[in-house]
């Protein structure tokens, strides 16, 4: 059910589309002809139980673990994703759970890490600080100071910095791996607001999360993986948590389970 | 998607920076941020006061200060090299051996083989660079812990230099003119115009950069420090530096009719600190070194070439070690087969006492000067009081342990405060 009705216009070309992705580790088939798509200005929740293939799919998209089979399109153009660098060049950025921040550096240094702007060989800190402020403001991030060392910031602020970093890299699609897993209530709220901001900027956002309450609050569509297959696609407007859970666990729940797998998933 | 970032209008600082979010800083937190150098400075002050009283003023006499500064040059320069490696979260236990080895290479070439002294110095430095490159390659590419690699290197080069000296216990270099002129004569001081000119030039550059940055920030409506802080900062730097230069310049030398001034070695040491400080805080290379020390995996994912950085740091470290070794050789007019037994740990201690973390990613190059001064003052002061090696080593060991404990405590405090 429900796959036809999504928030994104159906005639639009997906920002990122994967078709028939297969990936095996030895005898284990981690991904079995999985389709996946995210449109501009859309937040997709990718859910599934442990071992469902979420991480494998994310690794495929971020270029860390290229797929064995399948096609990838960015804005309708066929591309090959075989390294994190190509993913970055294509505008696909992943924020991992560990955030990959240098705790000993300040916010600006972290935001520009690896792509510092220089003048005559020297860092132009003022220019970087100015651009950092712009990005952080568009994302509505609040910090004690932009020169604070990252280790002194809260979990939500750190998550925001990690996301802001992807914006500075001109990301089109941002993948967030468990963005709220380690956060308290107030900080979770911050991060959810941040995701809404990203959406408002016209980015495609993919959120991997175990927390269905959070997922239901921010996403437009939910894609469910189970045992390496895409077993369901839900529009949050007319789906209930129970149904999604049923799809995740594979429990019988009304009629939904046999309706759409991969055949109807890709659009 | 660059339209995401509005580039035209000025950022309003207030919309992002919320000072009220800043937790009230305890004194302990201040100590490891803006005032991180304060404990070392206090320690140095206490040591100076203690020895000045117990030696009836001998310690603080300009002649002794001049000696003291020359005594710390080797430790200090080695410490600067070690700092590069420590910032990456690695360690180099081979600086004393490699430094002496490089000095032996130069001396053997110049004295026994009559190679042009300048070429001999260059080849000595090159030998050091190569030794460091090999260390770095093994650590960064073959992924062997630096602790064991450099320990093995230390043993290797100790043997190698014995081999080069071929049984001779001390190789005198009195007749190698350019080498001795470096630090080994009563004339090994900067000419007056340089002694005043160089520090003044560096001060002017520093002040100009600070003022330019301040004006720029103000223009772009970024957060700026109050004007009085800026003025105090620059004034303090000018007074301290020019004051020391003036005192040193007006000190009579034991050689009649000469004034001591700034010893060449000391000038090289402080010049290097200035350069490395600028590199570490103002260039991508420096920023990346701190990043790797903070989180190597994050740095790698950000596209930083961690392997190259590690090799560069070890190469730089060993080259500096040879420079330190050459200055020591020049000062003592010869190189001995016996490596100075405390040099290795003192070099690391200078960095750690100055606040460079053994765990990587934290510390400043200026701190090495403070750390080296602490160690040098202890050694110098205890000598003035005619204490033997026994007491000296006990005191130095105790001070090092305290410094390492402080480092570990600071790190724990940071971990607790994080998130």
XYZ file of C-alpha atoms in Angstrom:
686
model
C 0.000 0.000 0.000
C 0.765 3.663 0.084
C 3.820 3.772 -2.102
C 2.212 5.799 -4.827
C 1.409 8.658 -2.524
C 4.608 10.402 -1.559
C 5.390 13.916 -0.566
C 7.635 14.456 -3.538
C 6.039 15.072 -6.895
C 5.972 11.869 -8.838
C 7.040 13.339 -12.121
C 10.198 14.801 -10.627
C 13.545 13.107 -11.170
C 14.907 11.734 -7.900
C 18.005 13.480 -6.603
C 19.485 10.099 -5.911
C 18.183 6.804 -7.178
C 19.470 3.261 -6.761
C 18.088 0.365 -8.747
C 18.495 -3.355 -8.195
C 21.332 -3.092 -5.709
C 22.811 -6.456 -4.686
C 25.609 -7.029 -2.259
C 26.897 -10.285 -0.823
C 29.400 -11.054 1.881
C 30.419 -14.611 1.133
C 27.274 -16.677 1.248
C 25.289 -13.988 2.981
C 23.174 -11.860 0.718
C 23.097 -8.537 2.546
C 21.181 -6.632 -0.134
C 18.888 -8.359 -2.603
C 17.784 -6.224 -5.530
C 17.050 -3.200 -3.413
C 15.719 0.003 -4.930
C 16.057 3.311 -3.190
C 15.292 6.895 -4.078
C 15.239 10.296 -2.477
C 13.875 13.502 -3.993
C 14.985 17.052 -3.472
C 13.387 18.628 -0.430
C 12.401 15.257 0.932
C 13.325 13.420 4.095
C 13.402 9.646 3.806
C 13.534 7.431 6.858
C 15.428 4.198 6.343
C 14.406 1.700 8.981
C 14.845 -1.969 9.633
C 15.893 -4.412 12.282
C 19.511 -5.251 13.007
C 20.953 -7.101 10.033
C 18.281 -5.811 7.686
C 20.901 -4.256 5.432
C 20.605 -0.586 6.447
C 24.299 -0.149 7.076
C 25.224 -2.028 3.920
C 22.945 0.205 1.887
C 24.390 3.337 3.497
C 27.885 2.107 2.763
C 26.884 1.599 -0.849
C 25.506 5.109 -1.114
C 28.451 6.722 0.651
C 30.892 4.833 -1.570
C 32.586 3.013 1.295
C 31.288 -0.405 0.263
C 30.408 -0.423 -3.441
C 27.589 -2.718 -4.550
C 28.115 -5.941 -6.498
C 25.244 -5.227 -8.860
C 22.830 -2.419 -9.580
C 22.610 1.054 -11.027
C 22.926 4.464 -9.400
C 21.562 7.733 -10.769
C 22.203 11.224 -9.485
C 19.679 13.690 -10.851
C 18.836 11.177 -13.550
C 22.432 10.693 -14.714
C 23.950 7.224 -14.326
C 27.020 7.293 -12.087
C 29.389 4.841 -10.443
C 29.858 5.041 -6.704
C 33.063 3.272 -5.853
C 34.792 5.475 -3.300
C 33.919 8.048 -0.647
C 35.642 10.677 -2.797
C 33.347 10.094 -5.771
C 30.342 10.215 -3.451
C 31.541 13.578 -2.134
C 32.095 14.860 -5.658
C 28.555 13.840 -6.533
C 27.246 15.774 -3.543
C 26.444 12.807 -1.344
C 27.592 13.298 2.232
C 27.280 10.927 5.162
C 27.268 11.885 8.819
C 28.254 8.785 10.739
C 27.293 8.112 14.291
C 30.788 8.959 15.517
C 30.440 12.367 13.762
C 34.122 12.420 12.754
C 34.925 15.643 14.566
C 38.294 16.615 15.995
C 37.536 17.299 19.651
C 40.657 19.387 20.122
C 39.842 21.879 17.356
C 37.339 24.705 17.411
C 34.091 24.840 15.456
C 35.477 26.742 12.475
C 38.490 24.453 12.112
C 36.226 21.432 12.155
C 33.812 22.866 9.617
C 36.633 23.531 7.150
C 38.797 20.533 7.991
C 40.596 19.343 4.875
C 39.326 22.226 2.750
C 40.654 25.281 4.548
C 40.759 28.503 2.582
C 44.163 30.116 2.402
C 45.745 33.339 1.234
C 49.421 33.377 0.276
C 49.762 29.963 1.903
C 48.360 31.138 5.223
C 44.963 30.210 6.591
C 42.383 32.921 6.137
C 40.646 32.314 9.422
C 38.474 35.384 9.215
C 36.994 34.340 5.874
C 36.322 30.840 7.216
C 34.748 32.239 10.349
C 32.458 34.456 8.280
C 31.277 31.580 6.108
C 30.826 29.345 9.146
C 28.545 31.915 10.705
C 26.456 32.060 7.540
C 25.979 28.316 7.371
C 25.291 27.925 11.067
C 22.736 30.689 10.841
C 20.874 29.088 7.941
C 20.728 25.912 10.005
C 19.671 27.893 13.073
C 22.437 26.437 15.196
C 23.220 28.152 18.483
C 26.646 27.882 20.069
C 28.413 29.494 23.020
C 31.048 30.734 20.575
C 32.122 29.783 17.099
C 35.639 29.515 18.468
C 34.641 26.990 21.140
C 36.595 23.789 21.155
C 34.258 21.031 19.969
C 34.811 18.885 23.061
C 33.039 21.537 25.138
C 29.831 21.381 23.084
C 26.705 19.351 23.726
C 25.806 16.259 21.713
C 23.149 18.113 19.744
C 25.539 20.936 18.930
C 28.173 18.456 17.810
C 25.655 16.765 15.549
C 24.770 20.168 14.119
C 28.438 20.903 13.414
C 28.806 17.571 11.621
C 25.767 18.380 9.470
C 26.896 21.947 8.799
C 30.153 20.475 7.533
C 28.269 18.604 4.808
C 26.503 21.814 3.759
C 29.833 23.577 3.395
C 30.835 20.792 1.034
C 27.823 21.627 -1.125
C 25.998 18.412 -0.355
C 22.842 17.574 -2.314
C 22.011 14.446 -0.374
C 22.812 14.107 3.310
C 22.758 10.721 5.013
C 22.375 10.785 8.785
C 23.233 7.590 10.625
C 21.322 7.393 13.922
C 21.446 11.155 14.458
C 19.497 11.094 17.715
C 20.743 7.847 19.229
C 22.891 9.322 21.974
C 20.953 12.507 22.657
C 18.650 13.768 25.386
C 15.209 15.191 24.782
C 16.149 18.832 24.209
C 19.074 17.931 22.002
C 16.993 15.506 19.975
C 14.627 18.388 19.338
C 17.544 20.503 18.078
C 18.589 17.817 15.644
C 15.058 17.226 14.371
C 14.744 20.959 13.737
C 18.029 20.810 11.910
C 16.702 18.065 9.641
C 13.651 20.171 8.856
C 15.974 23.044 7.973
C 17.937 20.853 5.594
C 14.712 19.863 3.917
C 13.664 23.478 3.625
C 16.978 24.191 1.879
C 15.999 21.735 -0.835
C 18.370 18.956 0.107
C 17.531 15.282 0.023
C 17.911 13.844 3.499
C 18.121 10.187 4.480
C 17.717 9.395 8.162
C 18.615 5.988 9.510
C 17.067 5.524 12.910
C 15.686 3.015 15.346
C 13.526 5.618 16.990
C 10.211 5.553 15.138
C 8.833 8.497 17.088
C 11.643 10.672 15.782
C 11.278 9.225 12.304
C 7.576 9.928 12.204
C 8.151 13.489 13.279
C 10.523 14.568 10.524
C 10.366 12.238 7.544
C 8.082 12.294 4.526
C 8.541 8.695 3.504
C 9.663 5.591 5.307
C 11.480 2.799 3.524
C 11.614 -0.493 5.396
C 14.318 -3.065 4.856
C 14.105 -6.608 6.120
C 16.651 -9.341 5.529
C 18.204 -7.448 2.662
C 14.984 -6.684 0.827
C 12.884 -3.607 0.618
C 9.625 -4.792 2.121
C 7.647 -1.609 2.460
C 7.325 2.067 1.658
C 5.067 4.281 3.709
C 3.913 7.828 3.460
C 4.009 9.077 7.031
C 0.770 10.982 6.501
C -1.236 7.796 6.253
C 0.822 5.192 8.017
C 0.834 4.140 11.630
C 3.777 3.153 13.747
C 2.248 -0.285 14.241
C 2.239 -0.972 10.546
C 5.820 0.123 10.139
C 6.851 -2.053 13.050
C 5.014 -4.951 11.513
C 6.932 -4.431 8.290
C 10.208 -4.221 10.167
C 9.632 -7.406 12.111
C 7.788 -9.266 9.423
C 4.776 -9.871 11.620
C 1.431 -10.434 9.941
C -0.519 -7.233 10.160
C -3.535 -6.882 7.988
C -2.765 -6.859 4.314
C 0.293 -4.676 4.107
C 3.113 -7.109 3.990
C 2.601 -8.647 0.624
C 1.748 -5.493 -1.206
C 4.954 -3.865 -2.164
C 8.427 -5.141 -2.177
C 10.996 -4.178 -4.667
C 8.710 -4.494 -7.647
C 6.727 -1.411 -6.839
C 9.211 0.299 -4.594
C 11.320 2.018 -7.206
C 9.526 4.718 -8.989
C 23.605 23.779 -4.110
C 25.658 26.766 -3.219
C 22.545 28.875 -2.986
C 22.074 27.221 0.377
C 24.630 29.633 1.721
C 23.575 33.236 1.302
C 26.785 35.002 0.454
C 25.711 38.595 0.103
C 24.577 39.761 3.495
C 26.785 40.027 6.528
C 26.511 37.311 9.116
C 25.069 38.522 12.354
C 27.197 37.049 15.065
C 24.411 37.225 17.587
C 22.200 34.858 15.629
C 24.684 32.025 16.077
C 26.870 32.845 19.046
C 25.024 32.823 22.327
C 27.421 33.708 25.102
C 24.772 32.782 27.637
C 25.243 29.161 26.534
C 28.782 29.297 27.782
C 29.069 27.510 31.045
C 30.610 29.545 33.767
C 34.261 28.695 33.514
C 35.923 27.407 36.608
C 39.483 28.404 37.279
C 40.612 24.904 36.349
C 38.971 25.249 32.949
C 40.600 28.598 32.359
C 43.910 26.996 33.194
C 43.698 24.611 30.290
C 42.339 27.108 27.821
C 43.537 30.686 27.669
C 45.822 30.508 30.661
C 47.331 27.103 29.901
C 50.860 28.437 30.197
C 50.312 29.852 33.690
C 51.282 26.779 35.778
C 54.586 26.421 33.904
C 55.304 30.108 34.212
C 54.620 29.972 37.952
C 56.839 26.909 38.322
C 59.598 28.716 36.470
C 59.164 31.756 38.684
C 59.317 29.696 41.869
C 62.449 27.916 40.670
C 64.068 31.233 39.748
C 63.221 32.816 43.087
C 64.418 29.779 45.036
C 67.765 29.622 43.273
C 68.250 33.380 43.324
C 67.893 33.343 47.115
C 69.960 30.239 47.728
C 72.785 31.330 45.430
C 72.764 34.885 46.720
C 71.733 36.398 43.430
C 74.164 34.465 41.261
C 71.371 32.691 39.435
C 69.733 35.807 38.036
C 72.946 37.500 36.937
C 72.918 38.208 33.200
C 76.033 36.089 32.705
C 74.316 33.098 34.204
C 71.152 33.747 32.222
C 73.277 33.797 29.092
C 74.782 30.439 30.105
C 71.383 29.057 30.978
C 69.942 30.027 27.606
C 72.831 28.344 25.820
C 72.425 25.254 27.958
C 68.809 24.780 26.914
C 69.389 25.187 23.173
C 69.988 21.510 22.488
C 67.157 20.303 24.718
C 64.897 22.991 23.298
C 65.543 22.324 19.612
C 65.147 18.584 20.151
C 61.985 19.403 22.093
C 60.604 21.351 19.141
C 61.126 18.334 16.903
C 59.557 16.020 19.452
C 56.589 18.384 19.681
C 55.723 17.800 16.021
C 55.665 14.073 16.701
C 53.806 14.379 20.019
C 51.114 16.561 18.430
C 50.338 13.652 16.120
C 49.971 11.393 19.137
C 53.226 9.562 18.403
C 56.548 9.578 20.221
C 60.179 9.707 19.128
C 62.685 8.076 21.471
C 65.560 8.383 19.020
C 66.237 12.137 19.011
C 69.333 11.990 21.230
C 70.874 9.119 19.282
C 69.975 10.511 15.857
C 71.106 14.011 16.863
C 74.497 12.748 18.010
C 74.725 10.472 14.992
C 74.185 13.400 12.625
C 76.791 15.442 14.487
C 79.235 12.536 14.192
C 78.567 12.264 10.454
C 79.356 15.958 10.017
C 82.430 15.809 12.245
C 83.878 12.684 10.639
C 83.361 14.120 7.163
C 84.856 17.488 8.053
C 87.749 16.408 10.285
C 88.834 13.049 8.935
C 87.798 13.261 5.319
C 88.368 17.005 4.895
C 85.050 17.547 3.206
C 84.023 21.182 2.888
C 82.584 22.053 6.343
C 79.386 23.526 4.943
C 78.793 20.420 2.842
C 79.568 18.295 5.900
C 76.945 20.172 7.929
C 74.443 19.730 5.112
C 75.183 16.013 4.851
C 74.827 15.602 8.622
C 71.398 17.221 8.497
C 70.520 15.071 5.494
C 71.550 11.927 7.384
C 69.199 12.994 10.173
C 66.379 13.662 7.733
C 66.872 10.227 6.203
C 66.845 8.563 9.631
C 63.623 10.389 10.453
C 62.098 9.485 7.108
C 62.805 5.798 7.743
C 61.251 6.048 11.237
C 58.225 7.800 9.825
C 57.847 5.343 6.976
C 57.884 2.363 9.323
C 55.383 4.028 11.652
C 53.017 5.484 9.060
C 53.097 2.910 6.263
C 53.959 -0.324 8.026
C 51.882 0.703 11.071
C 54.361 -0.291 13.755
C 53.962 1.588 17.073
C 56.327 4.569 17.101
C 57.444 3.725 20.606
C 59.177 0.534 19.536
C 60.346 1.791 16.131
C 62.159 4.781 17.575
C 63.518 2.786 20.506
C 65.075 0.383 18.020
C 66.308 3.335 15.945
C 67.902 4.805 19.052
C 69.894 1.617 19.639
C 70.768 1.356 15.953
C 72.152 4.882 15.593
C 74.038 4.649 18.903
C 75.833 1.683 17.400
C 76.220 3.336 14.014
C 77.940 6.382 15.471
C 80.370 4.198 17.444
C 81.117 2.459 14.192
C 81.759 5.769 12.408
C 84.010 7.013 15.198
C 85.906 3.709 14.954
C 86.907 3.417 18.564
C 87.703 7.085 19.134
C 85.865 8.311 22.223
C 85.950 12.039 21.429
C 86.375 13.648 18.044
C 87.579 17.225 18.355
C 86.315 19.758 15.870
C 88.373 22.836 16.938
C 89.769 23.406 13.475
C 86.468 23.102 11.628
C 85.910 26.805 11.475
C 82.267 27.320 10.473
C 81.125 24.640 12.902
C 82.984 26.097 15.874
C 81.939 29.638 14.985
C 78.331 28.576 15.405
C 78.437 28.410 19.193
C 81.931 27.525 20.356
C 83.799 30.846 20.505
C 83.486 33.994 22.610
C 82.415 35.628 19.357
C 79.492 33.292 18.645
C 76.940 36.007 19.144
C 74.718 37.890 16.779
C 76.097 41.231 15.615
C 74.341 44.062 17.425
C 72.269 45.255 14.474
C 70.874 41.729 14.044
C 70.451 41.157 17.770
C 68.121 44.135 17.929
C 66.873 44.027 14.359
C 65.631 40.446 14.118
C 63.472 40.418 17.251
C 62.129 43.849 16.340
C 61.236 42.679 12.851
C 59.419 39.633 14.243
C 57.606 41.839 16.754
C 56.513 44.206 14.000
C 55.189 41.314 11.913
C 53.358 39.941 14.937
C 51.820 43.284 15.848
C 50.851 44.020 12.249
C 49.117 40.652 11.885
C 47.246 41.096 15.155
C 46.095 44.611 14.341
C 45.156 43.706 10.767
C 43.111 40.754 12.012
C 41.424 42.886 14.641
C 40.444 45.588 12.150
C 39.196 42.997 9.654
C 37.069 41.275 12.248
C 35.639 44.546 13.366
C 34.777 45.484 9.774
C 33.016 42.163 9.197
C 31.210 42.498 12.506
C 32.714 39.338 13.911
C 33.280 38.999 17.597
C 36.375 40.988 18.541
C 38.348 41.166 21.709
C 38.369 44.494 23.515
C 40.933 47.011 22.284
C 42.747 47.082 25.606
C 43.387 43.328 25.415
C 44.916 43.758 21.971
C 47.106 46.639 23.129
C 48.177 44.850 26.320
C 49.029 41.723 24.363
C 51.276 43.541 21.910
C 52.814 45.738 24.592
C 53.636 42.718 26.752
C 55.340 40.962 23.848
C 57.387 44.064 22.993
C 58.450 44.709 26.592
C 59.442 41.108 27.313
C 61.369 40.552 24.094
C 63.123 43.905 23.871
C 63.828 43.818 27.611
C 65.617 40.474 27.373
C 67.557 41.594 24.297
C 68.597 44.806 26.008
C 69.810 43.058 29.171
C 71.727 40.479 27.171
C 73.286 43.109 24.935
C 74.550 45.187 27.838
C 76.201 42.303 29.687
C 80.033 42.356 29.702
C 81.711 39.205 28.458
C 84.581 37.486 30.300
C 86.666 38.417 27.275
C 87.685 42.020 27.815
C 85.998 44.635 25.685
C 83.248 42.335 24.415
C 79.603 42.243 25.239
C 77.739 38.964 25.363
C 74.593 39.735 23.435
C 72.437 37.081 21.848
C 74.212 33.755 21.332
C 73.776 32.321 17.825
C 72.306 29.100 19.133
C 69.735 30.925 21.224
C 68.787 33.065 18.226
C 68.324 29.929 16.118
C 66.209 28.307 18.843
C 63.841 31.235 19.257
C 63.730 31.865 15.517
C 62.651 28.259 15.026
C 59.975 28.597 17.697
C 58.567 31.647 15.923
C 58.553 29.910 12.551
C 57.008 26.696 13.861
C 54.457 28.633 15.874
C 53.421 30.450 12.697
C 53.325 27.192 10.732
C 51.349 25.358 13.392
C 48.696 28.013 13.843
C 48.526 29.700 10.449
C 48.990 27.032 7.778
C 47.030 24.033 6.580
C 49.979 21.777 7.420
C 49.865 22.892 11.048
C 46.092 22.714 11.309
C 46.186 19.190 9.897
C 48.814 18.082 12.383
C 46.542 19.103 15.244
C 43.583 17.447 13.513
C 45.385 14.132 13.131
C 46.422 14.285 16.780
C 42.839 14.945 17.815
C 41.099 12.362 15.665
C 43.145 10.610 13.004
C 40.129 8.852 11.523
C 38.171 12.091 11.166
C 41.200 13.729 9.571
C 41.538 10.867 7.112
C 37.868 11.096 6.175
C 38.267 14.835 5.648
C 40.760 14.004 2.932
C 43.925 14.746 4.902
C 46.869 12.580 3.958
C 47.682 11.207 7.387
C 50.550 9.035 6.166
C 52.445 11.926 4.581
C 51.940 14.079 7.655
C 53.359 11.395 9.944
C 56.406 10.868 7.734
C 56.944 14.637 7.520
C 56.765 15.026 11.298
C 59.314 12.285 11.971
C 61.621 13.631 9.250
C 61.409 17.134 10.670
C 61.968 15.843 14.195
C 65.166 14.001 13.336
C 66.521 16.865 11.220
C 66.017 19.214 14.151
C 67.694 16.687 16.427
C 70.810 16.874 14.235
C 70.702 20.676 14.299
C 70.593 20.486 18.099
C 73.432 17.977 18.037
C 75.547 20.224 15.817
C 75.059 23.214 18.123
C 76.007 21.068 21.128
C 79.078 19.792 19.263
C 80.067 23.331 18.371
C 79.658 24.525 21.930
C 81.762 21.709 23.400
C 84.243 21.796 20.491
C 83.867 18.085 19.890
C 81.543 15.160 19.698
C 81.737 12.229 22.084
C 80.803 8.633 21.419
C 78.881 8.713 24.673
C 75.395 10.106 24.034
C 74.229 12.540 26.678
C 72.142 10.185 28.842
C 69.526 12.723 29.927
C 69.086 14.501 26.589
C 66.437 12.169 25.188
C 64.072 12.341 28.112
C 64.776 15.999 28.746
C 63.720 16.820 25.204
C 60.414 15.030 25.685
C 60.108 16.494 29.177
C 60.598 20.029 27.849
C 57.641 19.541 25.552
C 55.445 17.813 28.122
C 56.246 20.216 30.956
C 55.371 23.022 28.560
C 51.948 21.453 28.131
C 52.287 19.439 24.922
C 50.064 16.419 25.427
C 51.483 12.909 25.193
C 48.101 11.904 23.800
C 48.311 14.198 20.788
C 46.570 17.265 19.465
C 47.311 19.742 22.229
C 50.224 22.072 22.928
C 52.068 25.071 21.567
C 55.606 25.533 20.333
C 56.178 28.454 22.679
C 55.485 26.096 25.554
C 58.622 24.166 24.648
C 60.701 27.238 25.507
C 59.074 27.390 28.941
C 59.515 23.653 29.483
C 63.143 23.771 28.420
C 63.704 26.772 30.712
C 62.242 24.849 33.669
C 64.571 21.913 33.071
C 67.531 24.131 32.278
C 66.957 26.257 35.400
C 66.830 23.192 37.627
C 70.044 21.843 36.157
C 71.778 25.220 36.175
C 70.621 26.145 39.659
C 71.553 22.812 41.174
C 74.990 23.102 39.564
C 75.449 26.560 41.050
C 74.660 25.034 44.423
C 77.247 22.328 43.682
C 74.742 19.519 43.783
C 75.765 16.278 42.137
C 74.143 14.297 39.376
C 72.258 12.262 41.975
C 70.162 15.160 43.252
C 69.774 16.685 39.767
C 68.341 13.518 38.296
C 66.013 12.963 41.253
C 64.622 16.481 40.999
C 64.259 16.379 37.238
C 62.533 13.011 37.390
C 60.085 14.278 39.975
C 59.276 17.374 37.930
C 58.663 15.269 34.825
C 56.294 12.958 36.689
C 54.327 15.945 37.960
C 54.072 17.333 34.422
C 52.807 14.020 33.063
C 50.268 13.716 35.882
C 48.962 17.199 35.082
C 48.684 16.199 31.414
C 46.683 13.080 32.267
C 44.396 14.991 34.656
C 43.708 17.687 32.091
C 42.836 15.033 29.543
C 40.409 13.357 31.935
C 38.790 16.676 32.728
C 38.301 17.304 29.028
C 36.802 13.879 28.483
C 34.389 14.453 31.332
C 33.381 17.837 30.045
C 32.876 16.592 26.485
C 29.143 16.125 25.722
